[in-house]
Coordinates of C-alpha atoms in Angstrom, one line a residue:
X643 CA 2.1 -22.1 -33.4
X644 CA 0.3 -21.6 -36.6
X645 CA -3.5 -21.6 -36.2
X646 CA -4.8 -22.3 -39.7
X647 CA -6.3 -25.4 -39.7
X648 CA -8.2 -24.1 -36.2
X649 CA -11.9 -23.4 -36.0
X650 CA -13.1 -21.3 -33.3
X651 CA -17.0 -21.0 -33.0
X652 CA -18.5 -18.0 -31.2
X653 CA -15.2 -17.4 -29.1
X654 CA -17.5 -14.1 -28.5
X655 CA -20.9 -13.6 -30.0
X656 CA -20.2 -12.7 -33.2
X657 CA -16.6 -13.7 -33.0
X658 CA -15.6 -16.7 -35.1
X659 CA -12.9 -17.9 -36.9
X660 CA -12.9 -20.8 -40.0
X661 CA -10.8 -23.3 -40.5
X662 CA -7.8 -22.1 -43.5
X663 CA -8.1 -18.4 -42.1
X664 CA -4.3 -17.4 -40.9
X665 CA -3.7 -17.1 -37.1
X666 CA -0.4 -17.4 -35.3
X667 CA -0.1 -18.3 -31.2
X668 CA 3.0 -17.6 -29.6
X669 CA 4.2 -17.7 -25.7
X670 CA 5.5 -19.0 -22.8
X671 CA 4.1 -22.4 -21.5
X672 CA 4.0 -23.9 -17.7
X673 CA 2.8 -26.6 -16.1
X674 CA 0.6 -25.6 -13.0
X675 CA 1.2 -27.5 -9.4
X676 CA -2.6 -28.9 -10.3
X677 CA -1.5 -30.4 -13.7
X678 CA -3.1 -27.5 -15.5
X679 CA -1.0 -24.9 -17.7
X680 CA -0.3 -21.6 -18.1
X681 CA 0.5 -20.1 -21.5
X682 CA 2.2 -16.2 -20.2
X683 CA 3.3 -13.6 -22.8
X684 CA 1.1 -14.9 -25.2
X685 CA 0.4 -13.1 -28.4
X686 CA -2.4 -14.4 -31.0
X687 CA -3.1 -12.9 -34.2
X688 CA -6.5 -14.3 -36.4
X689 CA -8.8 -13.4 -38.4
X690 CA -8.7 -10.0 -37.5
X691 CA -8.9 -10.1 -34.0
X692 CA -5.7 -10.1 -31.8
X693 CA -5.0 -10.7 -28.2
X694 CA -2.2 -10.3 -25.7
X695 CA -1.6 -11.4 -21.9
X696 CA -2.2 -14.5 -20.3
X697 CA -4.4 -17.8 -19.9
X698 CA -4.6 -21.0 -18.0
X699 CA -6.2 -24.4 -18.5
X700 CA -7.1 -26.8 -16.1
X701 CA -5.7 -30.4 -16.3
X702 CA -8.3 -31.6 -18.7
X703 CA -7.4 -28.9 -21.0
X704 CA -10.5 -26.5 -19.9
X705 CA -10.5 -23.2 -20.1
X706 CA -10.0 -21.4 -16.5
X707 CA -8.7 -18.0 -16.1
X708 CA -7.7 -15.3 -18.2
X709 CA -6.1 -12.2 -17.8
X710 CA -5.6 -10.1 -21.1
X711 CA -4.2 -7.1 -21.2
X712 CA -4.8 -6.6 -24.7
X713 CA -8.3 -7.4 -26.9
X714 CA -9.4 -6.2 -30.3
X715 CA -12.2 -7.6 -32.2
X716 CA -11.7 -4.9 -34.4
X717 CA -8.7 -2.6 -35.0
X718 CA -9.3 0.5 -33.3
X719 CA -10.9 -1.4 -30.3
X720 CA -8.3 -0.6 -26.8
X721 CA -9.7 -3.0 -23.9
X722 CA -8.9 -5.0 -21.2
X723 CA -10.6 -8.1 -20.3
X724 CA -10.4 -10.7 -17.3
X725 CA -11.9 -14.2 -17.4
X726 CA -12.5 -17.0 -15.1
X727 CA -14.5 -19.9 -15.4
X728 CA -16.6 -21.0 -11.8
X729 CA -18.4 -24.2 -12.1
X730 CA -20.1 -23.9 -15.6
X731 CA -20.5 -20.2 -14.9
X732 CA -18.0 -18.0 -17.4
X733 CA -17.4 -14.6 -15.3
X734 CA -16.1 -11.7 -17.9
X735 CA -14.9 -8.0 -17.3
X736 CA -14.4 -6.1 -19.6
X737 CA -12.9 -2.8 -19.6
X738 CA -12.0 0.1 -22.7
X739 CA -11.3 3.5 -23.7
X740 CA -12.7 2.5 -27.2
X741 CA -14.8 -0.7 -28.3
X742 CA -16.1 -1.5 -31.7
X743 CA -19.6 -3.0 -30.7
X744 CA -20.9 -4.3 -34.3
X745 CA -19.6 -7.6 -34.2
X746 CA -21.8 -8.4 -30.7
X747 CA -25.0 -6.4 -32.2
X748 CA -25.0 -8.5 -35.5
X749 CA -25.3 -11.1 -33.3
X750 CA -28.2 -10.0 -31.4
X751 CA -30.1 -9.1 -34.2
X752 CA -29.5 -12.0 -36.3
X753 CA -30.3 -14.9 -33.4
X754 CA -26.6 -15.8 -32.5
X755 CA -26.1 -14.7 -29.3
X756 CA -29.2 -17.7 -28.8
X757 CA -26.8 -19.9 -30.5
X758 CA -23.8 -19.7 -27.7
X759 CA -23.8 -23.3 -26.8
X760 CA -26.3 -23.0 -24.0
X761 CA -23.1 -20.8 -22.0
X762 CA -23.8 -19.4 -18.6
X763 CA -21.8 -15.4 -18.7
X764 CA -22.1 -13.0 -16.3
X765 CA -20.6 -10.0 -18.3
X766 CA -19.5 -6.5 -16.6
X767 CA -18.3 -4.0 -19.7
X768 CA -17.7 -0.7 -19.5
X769 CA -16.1 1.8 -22.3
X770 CA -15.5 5.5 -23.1
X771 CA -17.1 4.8 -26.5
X772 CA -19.0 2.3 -27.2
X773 CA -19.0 2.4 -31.1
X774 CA -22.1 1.3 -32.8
X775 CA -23.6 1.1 -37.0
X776 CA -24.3 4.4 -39.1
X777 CA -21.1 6.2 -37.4
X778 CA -23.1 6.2 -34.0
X779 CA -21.7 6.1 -30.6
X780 CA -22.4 5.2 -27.4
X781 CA -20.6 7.2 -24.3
X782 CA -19.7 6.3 -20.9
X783 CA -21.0 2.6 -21.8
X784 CA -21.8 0.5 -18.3
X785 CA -23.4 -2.7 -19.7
X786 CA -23.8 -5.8 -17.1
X787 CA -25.8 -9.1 -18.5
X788 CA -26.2 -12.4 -17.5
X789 CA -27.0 -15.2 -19.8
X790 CA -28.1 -18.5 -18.7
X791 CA -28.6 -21.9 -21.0
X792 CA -26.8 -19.2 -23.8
X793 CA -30.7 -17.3 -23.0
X794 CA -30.6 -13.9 -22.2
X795 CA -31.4 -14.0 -18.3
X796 CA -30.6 -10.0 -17.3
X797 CA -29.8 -7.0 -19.1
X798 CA -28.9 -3.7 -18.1
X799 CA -27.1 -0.9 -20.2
X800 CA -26.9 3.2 -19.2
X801 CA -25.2 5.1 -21.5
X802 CA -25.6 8.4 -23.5
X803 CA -26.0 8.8 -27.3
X804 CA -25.9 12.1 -29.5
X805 CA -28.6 13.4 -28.6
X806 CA -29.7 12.3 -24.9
X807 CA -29.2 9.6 -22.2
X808 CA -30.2 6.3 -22.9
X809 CA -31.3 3.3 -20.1
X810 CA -31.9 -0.3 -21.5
X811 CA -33.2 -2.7 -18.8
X812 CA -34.5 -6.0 -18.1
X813 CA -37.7 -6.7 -15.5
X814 CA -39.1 -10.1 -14.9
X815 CA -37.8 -13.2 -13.2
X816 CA -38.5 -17.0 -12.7
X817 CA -40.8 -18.9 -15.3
X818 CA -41.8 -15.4 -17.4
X819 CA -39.8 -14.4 -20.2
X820 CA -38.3 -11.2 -19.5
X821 CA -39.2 -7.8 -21.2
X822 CA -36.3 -5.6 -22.3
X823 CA -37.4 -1.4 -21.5
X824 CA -35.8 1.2 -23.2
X825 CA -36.1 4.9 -23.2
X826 CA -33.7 7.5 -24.9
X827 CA -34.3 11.5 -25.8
X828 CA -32.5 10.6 -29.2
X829 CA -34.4 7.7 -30.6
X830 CA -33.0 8.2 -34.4
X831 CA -29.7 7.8 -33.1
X832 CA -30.8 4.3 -30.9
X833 CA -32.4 2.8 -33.8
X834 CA -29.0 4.1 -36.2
X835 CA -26.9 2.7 -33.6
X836 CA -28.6 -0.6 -34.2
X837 CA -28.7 -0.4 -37.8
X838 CA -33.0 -0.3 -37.7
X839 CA -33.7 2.0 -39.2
X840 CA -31.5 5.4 -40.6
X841 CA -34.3 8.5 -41.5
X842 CA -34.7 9.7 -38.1
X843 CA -33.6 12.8 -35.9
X844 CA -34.4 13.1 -32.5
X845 CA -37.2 11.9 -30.6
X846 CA -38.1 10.3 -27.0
X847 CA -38.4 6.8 -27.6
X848 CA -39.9 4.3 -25.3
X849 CA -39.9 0.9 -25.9
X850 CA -41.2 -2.6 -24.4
X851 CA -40.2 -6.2 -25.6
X852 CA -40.9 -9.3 -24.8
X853 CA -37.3 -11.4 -24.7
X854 CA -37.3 -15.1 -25.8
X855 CA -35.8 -16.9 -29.0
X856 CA -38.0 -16.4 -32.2
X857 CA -39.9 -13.1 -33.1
X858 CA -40.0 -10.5 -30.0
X859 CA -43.4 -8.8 -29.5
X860 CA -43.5 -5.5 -27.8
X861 CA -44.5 -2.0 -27.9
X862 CA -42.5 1.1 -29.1
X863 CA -43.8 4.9 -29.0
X864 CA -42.0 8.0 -30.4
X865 CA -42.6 11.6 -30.2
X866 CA -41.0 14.7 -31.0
X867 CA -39.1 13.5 -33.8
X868 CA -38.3 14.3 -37.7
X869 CA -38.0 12.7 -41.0
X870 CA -35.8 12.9 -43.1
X871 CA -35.6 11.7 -46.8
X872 CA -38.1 9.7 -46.2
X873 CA -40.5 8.9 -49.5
X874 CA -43.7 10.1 -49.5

């Protein structure tokens, strides 16, 4: 099936696709006992991203359950991801030796991921190497987030960078917006991974932000840390 007349928006956050961008869909179709349909052995190439395994769609032509045994957003990415859809709530796993993170923290920094449709995801990832801007990775990756009205809802993220551990968490429930807490021992490698800011070695970073759409407001302290190039 040739997909270049398709539009996808935000298949992930920061995953898209525009119409008269090449894409190909091949596989096996079957009709489910509930009128749904399975498409097996199915193989899609687009817009850089390709994807292999196996997906089924209710009778109205929902989404419902996937099973992929191969996902790349980017081409050295190697994961695994399973889908199902409960009720309005998506449910993702996702699983990798190596995952190309950019795409997803573009999002996040430029508003997208606020821009999801209103989607409710419960998301379970975890990778050998998270990869990140500047060249910067994150290792032993265990990321779980829930998001809620396409509003981030819970976060929490362990990890380690270059130079230290890093633990990224949500607190606060109900009618308060919740406040994002980091701390790392390499803070010039947390702010590189996130493309913030590139002059920095080192340092224990804590910081404190208020979630919501909009500008964040927060705290952030660093210590033991070094410039470098920086002008005077």
């Amino acid at each position: 099936m040739d997909l270049t007349r398709l539009a996808i928006l935000q298949l992930a956050p920061g995953v898209s696709k525009k119409a008269g961008v090449a894409g190909r869909l091949k596989g096996v179709a079957r009709e489910l006992d509930n009128g749904g349909w399975a498409l097996e052995k199915m193989e899609m190439d687009t817009a850089g991203m390709s994807a292999r395994g196996s997906i089924q769609l209710g009778a109205d032509g929902a989404f419902n359950k996937a099973q992929l045994t191969s996902l790349k957003f980017a081409p050295g990415d190697t994961m695994q991801v399973e889908a199902e859809r409960v009720g309005a709530l998506l449910k993702l796993n996702v699983k990798g030796n190596s995952i190309d993170a950019r795409p997803f923290l573009r999002s996040v920094l430029t508003g997208g991921i606020d821009k999801s449709g209103g989607r409710d995801v419960d998301l379970v990832l975890r990778a050998t190497v998270l990869s990140g801007f500047n060249g910067e990775v994150l290792t032993n990756a265990d990321l779980k987030m829930a998001l809620r009205g396409g509003g981030l809802q819970s976060f929490n993220l362990t990890g380690r960078l270059d130079g230290g551990a890093i633990t990224a968490r949500t607190t606060g429930s109900g009618s308060k917006a919740a406040t994002l807490n980091v701390t790392t021992d390499d803070g010039g490698a947390f702010l590189r991974f996130f493309d913030l800011y590139n002059r920095m070695r080192g340092g224990r970073l804590e910081l404190s932000s208020v979630m919501g759409s909009g500008t964040q407001q927060g705290s952030m302290s660093v210590r033991n840390f070094i410039l470098r190039d920086e002008p005077a």
